[in-house]
Short mmCIF file of C-alpha atoms in Angstrom, two decimals:
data_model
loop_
_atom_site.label_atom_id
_atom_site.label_comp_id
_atom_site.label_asym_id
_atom_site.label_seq_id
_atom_site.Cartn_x
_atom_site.Cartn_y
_atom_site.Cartn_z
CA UNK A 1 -37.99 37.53 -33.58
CA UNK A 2 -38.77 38.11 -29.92
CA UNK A 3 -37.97 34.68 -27.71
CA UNK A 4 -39.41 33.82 -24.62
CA UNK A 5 -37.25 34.36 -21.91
CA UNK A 6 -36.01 30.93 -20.00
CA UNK A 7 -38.02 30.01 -17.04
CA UNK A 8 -36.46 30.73 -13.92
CA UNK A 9 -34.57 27.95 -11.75
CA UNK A 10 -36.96 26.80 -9.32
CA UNK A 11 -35.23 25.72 -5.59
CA UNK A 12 -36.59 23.18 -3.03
CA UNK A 13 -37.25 25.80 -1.09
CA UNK A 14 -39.63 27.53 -3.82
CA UNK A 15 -41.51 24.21 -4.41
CA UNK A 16 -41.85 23.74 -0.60
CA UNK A 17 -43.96 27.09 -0.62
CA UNK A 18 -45.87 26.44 -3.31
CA UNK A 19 -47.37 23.46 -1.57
CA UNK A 20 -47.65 25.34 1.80
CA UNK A 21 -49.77 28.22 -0.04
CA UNK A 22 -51.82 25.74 -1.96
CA UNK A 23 -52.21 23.55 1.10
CA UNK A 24 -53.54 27.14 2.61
CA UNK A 25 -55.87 28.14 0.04
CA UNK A 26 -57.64 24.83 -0.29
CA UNK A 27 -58.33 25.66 3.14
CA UNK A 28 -59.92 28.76 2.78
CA UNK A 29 -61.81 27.16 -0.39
CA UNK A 30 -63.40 25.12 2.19
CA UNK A 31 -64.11 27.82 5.07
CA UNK A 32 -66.35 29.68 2.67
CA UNK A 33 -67.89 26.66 1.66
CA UNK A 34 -68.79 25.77 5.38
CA UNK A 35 -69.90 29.16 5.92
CA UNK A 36 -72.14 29.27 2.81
CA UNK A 37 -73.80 26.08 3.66
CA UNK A 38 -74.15 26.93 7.72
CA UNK A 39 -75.67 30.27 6.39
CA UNK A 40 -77.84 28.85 3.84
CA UNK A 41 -79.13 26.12 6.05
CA UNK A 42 -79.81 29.01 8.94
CA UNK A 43 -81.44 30.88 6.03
CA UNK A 44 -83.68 27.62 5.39
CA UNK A 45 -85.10 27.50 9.00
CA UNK A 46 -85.50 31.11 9.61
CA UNK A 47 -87.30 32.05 6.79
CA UNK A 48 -89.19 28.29 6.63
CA UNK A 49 -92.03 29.57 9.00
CA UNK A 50 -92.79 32.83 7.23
CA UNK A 51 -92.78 31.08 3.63
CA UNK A 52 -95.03 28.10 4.82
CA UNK A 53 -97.66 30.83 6.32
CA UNK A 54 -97.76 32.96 3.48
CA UNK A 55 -97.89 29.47 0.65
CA UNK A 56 -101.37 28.41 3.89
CA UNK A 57 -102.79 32.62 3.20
CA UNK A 58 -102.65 31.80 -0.45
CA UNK A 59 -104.82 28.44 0.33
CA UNK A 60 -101.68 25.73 -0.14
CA UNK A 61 -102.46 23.04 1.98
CA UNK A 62 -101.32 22.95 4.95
CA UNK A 63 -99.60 18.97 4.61
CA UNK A 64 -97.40 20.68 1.44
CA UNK A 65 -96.85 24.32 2.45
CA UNK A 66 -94.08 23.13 4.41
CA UNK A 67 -92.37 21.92 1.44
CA UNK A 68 -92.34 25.89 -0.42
CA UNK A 69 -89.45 27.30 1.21
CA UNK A 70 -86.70 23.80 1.85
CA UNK A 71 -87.53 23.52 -2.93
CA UNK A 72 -86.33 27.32 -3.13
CA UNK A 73 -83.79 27.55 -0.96
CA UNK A 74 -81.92 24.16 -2.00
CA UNK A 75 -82.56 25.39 -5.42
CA UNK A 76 -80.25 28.64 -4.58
CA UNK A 77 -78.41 26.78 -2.34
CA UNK A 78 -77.74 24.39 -5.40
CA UNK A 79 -77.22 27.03 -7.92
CA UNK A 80 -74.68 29.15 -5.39
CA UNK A 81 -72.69 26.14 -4.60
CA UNK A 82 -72.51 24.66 -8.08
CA UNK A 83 -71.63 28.04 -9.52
CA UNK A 84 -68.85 28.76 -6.94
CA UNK A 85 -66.97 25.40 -7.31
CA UNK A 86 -67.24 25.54 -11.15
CA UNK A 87 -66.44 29.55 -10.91
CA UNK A 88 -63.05 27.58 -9.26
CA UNK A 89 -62.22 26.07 -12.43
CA UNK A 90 -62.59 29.22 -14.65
CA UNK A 91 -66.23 29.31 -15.31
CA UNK A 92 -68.20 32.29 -15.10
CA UNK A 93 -71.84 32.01 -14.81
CA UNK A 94 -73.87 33.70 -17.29
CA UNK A 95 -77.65 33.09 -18.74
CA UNK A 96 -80.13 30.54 -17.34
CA UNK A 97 -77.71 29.80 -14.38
CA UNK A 98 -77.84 33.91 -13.70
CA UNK A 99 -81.60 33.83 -13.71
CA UNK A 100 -82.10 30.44 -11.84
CA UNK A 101 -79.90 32.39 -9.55
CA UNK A 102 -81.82 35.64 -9.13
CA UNK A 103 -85.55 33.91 -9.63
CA UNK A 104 -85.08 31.40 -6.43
CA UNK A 105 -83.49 34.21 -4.66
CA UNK A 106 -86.17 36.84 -5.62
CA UNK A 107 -88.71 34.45 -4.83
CA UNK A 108 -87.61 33.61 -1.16
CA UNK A 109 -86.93 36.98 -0.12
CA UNK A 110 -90.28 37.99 -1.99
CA UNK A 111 -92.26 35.28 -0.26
CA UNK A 112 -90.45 36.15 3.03
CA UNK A 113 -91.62 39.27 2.93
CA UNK A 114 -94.75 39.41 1.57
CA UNK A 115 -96.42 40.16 4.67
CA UNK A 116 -94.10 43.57 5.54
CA UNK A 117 -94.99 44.95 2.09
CA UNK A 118 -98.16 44.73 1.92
CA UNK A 119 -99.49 44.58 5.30
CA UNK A 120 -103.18 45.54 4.68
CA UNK A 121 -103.43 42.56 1.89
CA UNK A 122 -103.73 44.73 -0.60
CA UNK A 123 -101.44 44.90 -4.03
CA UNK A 124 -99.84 48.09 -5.15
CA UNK A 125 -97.36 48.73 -8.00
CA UNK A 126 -95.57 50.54 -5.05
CA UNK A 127 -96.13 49.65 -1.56
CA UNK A 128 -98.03 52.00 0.39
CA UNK A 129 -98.21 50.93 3.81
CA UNK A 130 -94.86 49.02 3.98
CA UNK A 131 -93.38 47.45 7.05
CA UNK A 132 -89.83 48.74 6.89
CA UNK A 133 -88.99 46.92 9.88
CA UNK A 134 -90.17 43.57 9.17
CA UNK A 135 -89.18 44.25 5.30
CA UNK A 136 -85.48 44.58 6.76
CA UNK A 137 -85.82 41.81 9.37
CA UNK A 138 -86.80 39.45 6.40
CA UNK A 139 -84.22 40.66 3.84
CA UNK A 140 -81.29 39.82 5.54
CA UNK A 141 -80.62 36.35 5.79
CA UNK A 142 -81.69 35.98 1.90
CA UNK A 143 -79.61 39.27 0.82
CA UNK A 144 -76.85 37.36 2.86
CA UNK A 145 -76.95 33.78 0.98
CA UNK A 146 -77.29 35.72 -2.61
CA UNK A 147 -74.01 37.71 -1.72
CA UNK A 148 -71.97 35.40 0.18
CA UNK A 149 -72.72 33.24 -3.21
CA UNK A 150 -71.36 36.05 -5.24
CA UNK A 151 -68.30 36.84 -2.65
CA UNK A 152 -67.41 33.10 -3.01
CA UNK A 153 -66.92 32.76 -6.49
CA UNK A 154 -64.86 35.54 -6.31
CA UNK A 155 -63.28 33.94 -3.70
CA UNK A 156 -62.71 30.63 -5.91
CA UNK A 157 -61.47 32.55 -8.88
CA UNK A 158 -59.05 34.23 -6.86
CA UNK A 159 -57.97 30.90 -5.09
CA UNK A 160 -57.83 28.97 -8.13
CA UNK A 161 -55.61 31.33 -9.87
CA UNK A 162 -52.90 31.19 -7.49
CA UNK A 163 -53.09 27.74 -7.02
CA UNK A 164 -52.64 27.51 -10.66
CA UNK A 165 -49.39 29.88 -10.16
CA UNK A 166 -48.45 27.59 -7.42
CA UNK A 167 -48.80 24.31 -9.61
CA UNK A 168 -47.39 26.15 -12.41
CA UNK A 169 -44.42 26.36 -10.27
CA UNK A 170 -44.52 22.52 -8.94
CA UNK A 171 -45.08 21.16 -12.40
CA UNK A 172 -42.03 23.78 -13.13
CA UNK A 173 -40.03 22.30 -10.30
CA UNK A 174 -40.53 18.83 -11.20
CA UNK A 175 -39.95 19.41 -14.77
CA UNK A 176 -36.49 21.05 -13.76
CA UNK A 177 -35.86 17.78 -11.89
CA UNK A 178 -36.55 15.60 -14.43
CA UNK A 179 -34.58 17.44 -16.64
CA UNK A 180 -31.78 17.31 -14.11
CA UNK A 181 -32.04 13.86 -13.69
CA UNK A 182 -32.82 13.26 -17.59
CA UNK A 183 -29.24 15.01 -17.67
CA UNK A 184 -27.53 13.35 -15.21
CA UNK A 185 -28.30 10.13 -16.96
CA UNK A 186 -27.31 11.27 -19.90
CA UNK A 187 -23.83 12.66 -18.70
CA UNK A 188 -23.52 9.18 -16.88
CA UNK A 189 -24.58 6.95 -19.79
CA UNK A 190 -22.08 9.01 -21.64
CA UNK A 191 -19.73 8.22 -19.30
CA UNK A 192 -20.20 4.64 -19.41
CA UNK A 193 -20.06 4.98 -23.68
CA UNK A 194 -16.54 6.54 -23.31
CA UNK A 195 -15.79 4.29 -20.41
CA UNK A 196 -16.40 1.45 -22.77
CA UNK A 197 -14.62 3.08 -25.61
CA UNK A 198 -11.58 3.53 -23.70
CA UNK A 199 -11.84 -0.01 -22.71
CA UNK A 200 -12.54 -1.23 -26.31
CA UNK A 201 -9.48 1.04 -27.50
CA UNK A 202 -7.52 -0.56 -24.79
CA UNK A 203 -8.34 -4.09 -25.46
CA UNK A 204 -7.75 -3.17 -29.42
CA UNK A 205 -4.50 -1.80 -28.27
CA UNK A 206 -3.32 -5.04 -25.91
CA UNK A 207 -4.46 -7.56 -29.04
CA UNK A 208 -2.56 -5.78 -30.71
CA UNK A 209 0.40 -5.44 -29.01
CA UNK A 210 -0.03 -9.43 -28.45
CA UNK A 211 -0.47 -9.89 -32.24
CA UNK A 212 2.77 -7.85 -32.92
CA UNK A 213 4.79 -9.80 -29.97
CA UNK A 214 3.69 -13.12 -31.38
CA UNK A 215 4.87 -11.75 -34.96
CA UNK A 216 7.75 -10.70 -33.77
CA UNK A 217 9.12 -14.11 -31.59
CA UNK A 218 7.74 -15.87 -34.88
CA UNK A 219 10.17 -13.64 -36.58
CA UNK A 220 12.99 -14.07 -33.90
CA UNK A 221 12.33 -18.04 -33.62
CA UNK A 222 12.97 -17.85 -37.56
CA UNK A 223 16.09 -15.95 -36.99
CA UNK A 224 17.26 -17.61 -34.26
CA UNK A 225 17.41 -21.07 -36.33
CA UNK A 226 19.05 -19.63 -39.43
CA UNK A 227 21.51 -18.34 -36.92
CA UNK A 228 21.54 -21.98 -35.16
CA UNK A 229 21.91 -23.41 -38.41
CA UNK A 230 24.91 -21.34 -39.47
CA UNK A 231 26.27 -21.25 -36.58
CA UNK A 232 26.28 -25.65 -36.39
CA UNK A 233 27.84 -25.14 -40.29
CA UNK A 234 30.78 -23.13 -38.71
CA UNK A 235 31.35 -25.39 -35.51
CA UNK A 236 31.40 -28.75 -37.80
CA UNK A 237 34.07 -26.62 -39.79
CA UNK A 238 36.14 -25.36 -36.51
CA UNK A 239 35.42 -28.99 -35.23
CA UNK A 240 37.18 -30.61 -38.30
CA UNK A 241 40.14 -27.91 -38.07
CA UNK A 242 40.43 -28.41 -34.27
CA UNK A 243 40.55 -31.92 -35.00
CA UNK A 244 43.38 -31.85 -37.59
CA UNK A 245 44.90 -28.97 -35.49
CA UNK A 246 44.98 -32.03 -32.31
CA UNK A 247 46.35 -34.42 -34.09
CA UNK A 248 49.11 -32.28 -35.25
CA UNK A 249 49.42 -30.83 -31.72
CA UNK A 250 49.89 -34.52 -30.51
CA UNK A 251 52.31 -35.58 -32.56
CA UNK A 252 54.30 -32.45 -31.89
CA UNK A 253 53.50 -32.76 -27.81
CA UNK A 254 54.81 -36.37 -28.45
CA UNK A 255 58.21 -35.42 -29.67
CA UNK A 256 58.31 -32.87 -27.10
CA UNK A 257 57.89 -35.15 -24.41
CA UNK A 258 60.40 -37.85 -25.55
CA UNK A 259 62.73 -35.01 -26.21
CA UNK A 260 61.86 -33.40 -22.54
CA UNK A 261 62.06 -36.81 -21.29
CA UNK A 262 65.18 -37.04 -22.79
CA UNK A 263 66.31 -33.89 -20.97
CA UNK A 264 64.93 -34.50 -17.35
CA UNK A 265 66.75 -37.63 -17.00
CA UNK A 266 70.09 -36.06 -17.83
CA UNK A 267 69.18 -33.21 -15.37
CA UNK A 268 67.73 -35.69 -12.53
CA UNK A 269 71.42 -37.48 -13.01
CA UNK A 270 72.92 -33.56 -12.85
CA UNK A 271 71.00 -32.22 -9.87
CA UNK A 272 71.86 -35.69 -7.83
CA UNK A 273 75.53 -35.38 -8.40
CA UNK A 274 75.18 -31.48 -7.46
CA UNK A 275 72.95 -32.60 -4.22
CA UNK A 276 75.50 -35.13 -2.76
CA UNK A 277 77.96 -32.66 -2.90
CA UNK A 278 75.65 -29.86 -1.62
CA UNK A 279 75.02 -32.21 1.45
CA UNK A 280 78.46 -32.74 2.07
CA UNK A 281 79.28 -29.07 2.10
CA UNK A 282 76.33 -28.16 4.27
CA UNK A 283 77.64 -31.19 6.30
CA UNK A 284 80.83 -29.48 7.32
CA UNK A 285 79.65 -26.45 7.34
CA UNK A 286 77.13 -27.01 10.49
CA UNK A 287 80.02 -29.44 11.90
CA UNK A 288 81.83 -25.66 11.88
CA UNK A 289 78.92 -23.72 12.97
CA UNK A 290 78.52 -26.02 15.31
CA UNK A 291 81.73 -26.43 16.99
CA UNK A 292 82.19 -22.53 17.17
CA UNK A 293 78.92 -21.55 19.01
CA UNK A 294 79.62 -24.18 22.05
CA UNK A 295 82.65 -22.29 21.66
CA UNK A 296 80.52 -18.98 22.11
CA UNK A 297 77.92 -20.54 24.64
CA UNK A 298 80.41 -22.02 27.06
CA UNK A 299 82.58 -18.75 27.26
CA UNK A 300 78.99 -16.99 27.42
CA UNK A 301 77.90 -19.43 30.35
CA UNK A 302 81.35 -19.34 31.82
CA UNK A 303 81.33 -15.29 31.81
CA UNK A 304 77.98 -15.53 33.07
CA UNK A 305 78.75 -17.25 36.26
CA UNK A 306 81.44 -15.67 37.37
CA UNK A 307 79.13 -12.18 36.72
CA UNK A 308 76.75 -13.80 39.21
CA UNK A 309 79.37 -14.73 41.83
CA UNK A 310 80.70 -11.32 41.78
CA UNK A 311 77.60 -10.03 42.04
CA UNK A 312 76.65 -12.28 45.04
CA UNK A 313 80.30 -11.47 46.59
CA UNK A 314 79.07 -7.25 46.53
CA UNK A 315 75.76 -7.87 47.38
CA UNK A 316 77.20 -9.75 50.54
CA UNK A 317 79.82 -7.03 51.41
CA UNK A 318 77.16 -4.14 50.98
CA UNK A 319 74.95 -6.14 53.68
CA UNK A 320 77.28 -6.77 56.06
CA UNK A 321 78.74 -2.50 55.21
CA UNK A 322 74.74 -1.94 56.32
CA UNK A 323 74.93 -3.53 59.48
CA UNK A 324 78.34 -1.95 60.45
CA UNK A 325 76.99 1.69 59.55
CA UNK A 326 75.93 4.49 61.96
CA UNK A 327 71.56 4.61 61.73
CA UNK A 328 71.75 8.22 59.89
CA UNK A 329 74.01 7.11 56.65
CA UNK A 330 72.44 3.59 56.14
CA UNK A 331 72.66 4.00 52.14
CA UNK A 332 75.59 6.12 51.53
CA UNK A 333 78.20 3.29 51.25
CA UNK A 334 75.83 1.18 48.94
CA UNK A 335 76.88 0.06 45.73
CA UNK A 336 74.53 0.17 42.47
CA UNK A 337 72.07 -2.62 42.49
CA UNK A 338 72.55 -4.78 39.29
CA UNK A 339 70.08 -7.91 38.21
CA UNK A 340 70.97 -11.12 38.19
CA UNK A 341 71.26 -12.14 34.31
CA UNK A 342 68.75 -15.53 33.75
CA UNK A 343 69.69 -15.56 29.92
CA UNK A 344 72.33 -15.38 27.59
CA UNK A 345 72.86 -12.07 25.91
CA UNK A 346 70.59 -11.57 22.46
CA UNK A 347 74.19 -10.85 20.40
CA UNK A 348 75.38 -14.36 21.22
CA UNK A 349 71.95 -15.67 20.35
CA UNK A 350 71.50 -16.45 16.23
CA UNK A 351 68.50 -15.58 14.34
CA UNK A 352 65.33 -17.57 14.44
CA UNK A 353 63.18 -16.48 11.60
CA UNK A 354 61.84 -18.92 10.46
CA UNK A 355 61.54 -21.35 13.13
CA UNK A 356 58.11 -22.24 14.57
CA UNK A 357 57.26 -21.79 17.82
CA UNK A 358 57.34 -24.49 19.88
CA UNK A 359 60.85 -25.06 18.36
CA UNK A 360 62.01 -21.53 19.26
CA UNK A 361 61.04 -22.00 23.24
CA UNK A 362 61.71 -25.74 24.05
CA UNK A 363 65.39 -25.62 22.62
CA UNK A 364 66.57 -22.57 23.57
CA UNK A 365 68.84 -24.35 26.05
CA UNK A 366 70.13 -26.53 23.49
CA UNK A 367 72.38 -24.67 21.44
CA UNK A 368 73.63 -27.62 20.02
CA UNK A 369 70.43 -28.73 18.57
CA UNK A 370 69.56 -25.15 18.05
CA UNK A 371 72.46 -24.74 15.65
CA UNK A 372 71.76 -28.19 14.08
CA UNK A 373 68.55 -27.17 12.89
CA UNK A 374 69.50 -23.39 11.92
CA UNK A 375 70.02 -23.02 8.37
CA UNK A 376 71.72 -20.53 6.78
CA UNK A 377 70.42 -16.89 6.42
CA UNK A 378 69.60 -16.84 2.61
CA UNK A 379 68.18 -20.27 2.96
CA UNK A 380 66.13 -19.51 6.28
CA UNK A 381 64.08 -16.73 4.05
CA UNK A 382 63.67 -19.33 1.32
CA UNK A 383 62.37 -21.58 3.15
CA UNK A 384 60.41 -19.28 5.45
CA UNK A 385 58.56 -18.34 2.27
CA UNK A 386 57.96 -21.55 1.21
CA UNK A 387 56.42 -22.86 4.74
CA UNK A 388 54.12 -19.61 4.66
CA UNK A 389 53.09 -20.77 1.07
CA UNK A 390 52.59 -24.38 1.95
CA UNK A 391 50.71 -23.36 5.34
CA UNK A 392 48.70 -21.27 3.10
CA UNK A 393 47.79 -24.05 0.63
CA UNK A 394 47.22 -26.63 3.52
CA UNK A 395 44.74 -23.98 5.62
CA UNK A 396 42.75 -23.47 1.73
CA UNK A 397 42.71 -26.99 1.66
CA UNK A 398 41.18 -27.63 5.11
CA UNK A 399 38.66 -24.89 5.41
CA UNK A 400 37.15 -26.06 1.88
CA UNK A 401 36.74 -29.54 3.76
CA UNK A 402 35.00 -28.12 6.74
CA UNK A 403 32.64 -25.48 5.15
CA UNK A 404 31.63 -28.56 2.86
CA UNK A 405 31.71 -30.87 5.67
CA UNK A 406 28.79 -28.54 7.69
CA UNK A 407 31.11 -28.62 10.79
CA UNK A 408 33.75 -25.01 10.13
CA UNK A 409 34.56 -23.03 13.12
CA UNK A 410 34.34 -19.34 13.47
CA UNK A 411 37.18 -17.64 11.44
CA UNK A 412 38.75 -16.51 14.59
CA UNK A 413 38.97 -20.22 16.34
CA UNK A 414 39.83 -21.67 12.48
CA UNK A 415 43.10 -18.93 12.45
CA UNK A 416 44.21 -19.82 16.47
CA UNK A 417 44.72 -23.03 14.75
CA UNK A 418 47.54 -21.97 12.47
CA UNK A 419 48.48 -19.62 15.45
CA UNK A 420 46.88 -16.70 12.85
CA UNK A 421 44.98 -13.86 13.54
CA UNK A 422 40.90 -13.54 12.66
CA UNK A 423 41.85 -11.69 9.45
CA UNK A 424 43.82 -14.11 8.17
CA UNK A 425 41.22 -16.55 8.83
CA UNK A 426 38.39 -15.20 7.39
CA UNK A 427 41.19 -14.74 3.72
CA UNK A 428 41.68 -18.31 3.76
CA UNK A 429 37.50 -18.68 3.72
CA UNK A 430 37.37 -16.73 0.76
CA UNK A 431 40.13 -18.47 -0.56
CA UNK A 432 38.33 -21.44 -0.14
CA UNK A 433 35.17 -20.24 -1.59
CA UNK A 434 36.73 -18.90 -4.72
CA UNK A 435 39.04 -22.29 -5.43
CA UNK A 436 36.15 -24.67 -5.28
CA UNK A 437 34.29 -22.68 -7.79
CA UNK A 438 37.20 -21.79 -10.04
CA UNK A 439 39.51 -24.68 -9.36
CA UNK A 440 37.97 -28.25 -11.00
CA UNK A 441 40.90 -30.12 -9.83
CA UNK A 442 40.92 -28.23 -5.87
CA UNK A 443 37.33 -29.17 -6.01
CA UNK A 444 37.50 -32.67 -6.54
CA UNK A 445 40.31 -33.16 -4.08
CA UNK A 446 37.86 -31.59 -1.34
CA UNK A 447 35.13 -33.45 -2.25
CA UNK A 448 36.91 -36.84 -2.18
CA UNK A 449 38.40 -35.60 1.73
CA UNK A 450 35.40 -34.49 2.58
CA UNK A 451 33.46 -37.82 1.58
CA UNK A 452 36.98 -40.06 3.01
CA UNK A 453 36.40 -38.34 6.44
CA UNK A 454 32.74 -38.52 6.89
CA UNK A 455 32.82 -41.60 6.40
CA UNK A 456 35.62 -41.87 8.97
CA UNK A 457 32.46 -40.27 11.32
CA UNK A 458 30.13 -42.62 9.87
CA UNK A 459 32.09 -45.96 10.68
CA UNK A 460 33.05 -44.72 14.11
CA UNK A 461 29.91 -43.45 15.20
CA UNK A 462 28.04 -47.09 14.00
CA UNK A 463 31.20 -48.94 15.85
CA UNK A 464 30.36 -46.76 19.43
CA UNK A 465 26.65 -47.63 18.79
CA UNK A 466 27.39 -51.13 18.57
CA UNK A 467 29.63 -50.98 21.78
#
């Protein structure tokens, strides 16, 4: 089985043709029309005198002669024009149309030229004395109408073939188009079905998901209480075991603290006996220390002096050697220059660890009190250790107030308090920090200062307003 082959793709640009040539032969459709009318109308008038004369020979009345030639020529004229428009739609014209044709044009040219074929008036089969002049002078405009006629349905055919092509080709193009868009909207409507089966699927999907979430916190909220409920079963056991476990823990804290009690009393009475006579051996002791460094310090000061008298005594000598001395050997004779000593030497001095120090530079020319206060070297680091601590403590303590007062300083002014460095300010911040939120018992005492001294502020600022 032979198939047709597939029509060809038909472009813009073939459809914009089409119309162009179709556009072109509708005019030329209409230029022989106007030609066949102007010549059949020319026909008419030129051939009107020669008809209405021969119809007035042949004893027509003159009043109706006239009418002869204007009934045979529109009855041609009618017969060529209808047969050339319908001859444009595929007719061919055949039969009583053919002789309709040929009779009225027969008859015009016969009439026209009656007189050039038989001049003399008298009928032959074959003309005799024929005017071949006049015969031709009357034959042309009829010959002309009968074949331009002819020509012009030839003319139509011709025309209305290729405007078929060219419609064929239109109608083509549009159906192309409309298959296009028929396609189109069937590729987008498709898209729009999947669209909304993807959306379906998704929704489907989500519910579900949603179902299964809501089954499974059902499930969890079930679990959840079983394990609350157990869980309240084993803490109302541990509860009752704690409970019997604290009353057994009192009664045994009890007897420790009566027995500890017991014991603290007996050492309180052994640590004051060991004090008072601690006291009284650290009492003579610094009495001793005492005695021997204004021993030390007065030979010191004593030695001292008489370094700065002899000093004074060569300094005097080399002045008065400087004024006796020739000009060119001024410095020759002069002796080592030596400073004057303003302290006591740092071996007769004792250590001052742990002192702070304002005590360290207001007493240093009190040895006596200087000593007094000394203690002894394993009891200086002791208690050097101890004051760090306790500064330590105090400086945690006071930052917590001010950071919950609102009014801290910058960790460098907070340290130059202490006489610290920034460093060791910003530690005892984050000391601070870390107590309160660790520390219940550091937090409450902060709290409590912090509330005792603002309102401190508050009562002294209402007391200046009343002022």
């Amino acid at each position: 089985m032979i198939t047709a082959p597939a029509p060809r793709a038909v472009t813009a640009e073939d459809a914009d043709k089409a119309r162009k040539a179709i556009a072109d032969l509708e005019r030329t459709e209409r230029l022989v029309t106007t030609v066949l009318v102007v010549l059949g109308i020319g026909g008419l008038i030129f051939t009107a005198v020669n008809v209405t004369l021969f119809a007035i020979d042949h004893h027509t009345h003159p009043g109706i002669a006239w009418m002869l030639d204007p009934l045979v020529s529109l009855a041609l004229l009618g017969v060529l024009f209808i047969d050339g428009k319908l001859a444009a739609h595929g007719y061919k014209p055949n039969g009583w149309p053919f002789v309709l044709r040929w009779f009225a044009g027969l008859s015009t040219w016969l009439m026209n030229c009656w007189a050039s074929l038989y001049p003399d008036g008298t009928f032959t089969s074959w003309p005799d004395h024929a005017d071949p002049a006049g015969l031709l002078l009357h034959s042309v405009i009829p010959f002309l109408v009968i074949l331009l006629a002819e020509a012009g349905a030839g003319y139509r055919k011709f025309s209305t073939s290729k405007k078929q092509q060219h419609l064929d080709t239109l109608e083509l193009f549009k159906s192309q188009q409309e298959e296009k868009r028929r396609t189109e909207q069937e590729a987008a409507r498709r898209r729009e079905e999947a669209d909304r089966a993807a959306k379906e699927a998704e929704r489907q999907r989500a519910a579900d998901l949603l179902a299964e979430e809501k089954r499974a916190a059902i499930e969890g909220a079930k679990a959840r209480e079983l394990a609350e409920a157990k869980a309240r079963e084993i803490q109302a056991e541990s509860d009752a075991k704690a409970r019997s476990a604290e009353e057994a823990r009192k009664d045994a804290e009890a007897r420790r603290i009566a027995d500890a009690e017991a014991r603290e009393q007996q050492a309180r009475i052994d640590r004051a006996t060991a004090d008072h006579k601690a006291e009284l051996d650290r009492q003579r002791i610094r009495a001793e220390a005492e005695a021997e460094a204004l021993k030390t310090q007065a030979a010191a000061e004593a030695k001292a002096a008489e370094d700065a008298r002899e000093e004074r005594r060569r300094a005097a000598e080399a002045r008065r050697a400087r004024t006796a001395l020739p000009a060119a050997e001024p410095t020759a004779l002069l002796p080592e220059a030596t400073a004057e000593p303003s302290a006591l030497p740092s071996a007769l001095l004792p250590e001052r660890t742990a002192l702070p120090a304002q005590t360290a530079t207001a007493e240093t020319r009190k040895p006596t009190a200087l000593l007094t206060a000394l203690p002894t070297p394993d009891a200086d680091d002791v208690r050097g250790a101890e004051a760090k601590r306790k500064q330590i403590e105090d400086a945690n303590f006071e930052a917590a107030v001010l950071q919950l007062m609102d009014i801290a300083p910058t960790r460098k002014d907070f340290a130059a308090i202490y006489g610290r460095g920034e460093t060791w300010g910003r530690e005892r911040y984050s000391d601070a920090e870390r107590l309160m939120s660790e520390d219940a018992d550091f937090s409450e005492r902060v709290t409590a200062e912090a509330e005792k001294r603002s309102q401190i502020l508050s009562d002294a600022q209402a007391e200046q307003v009343s002022v």
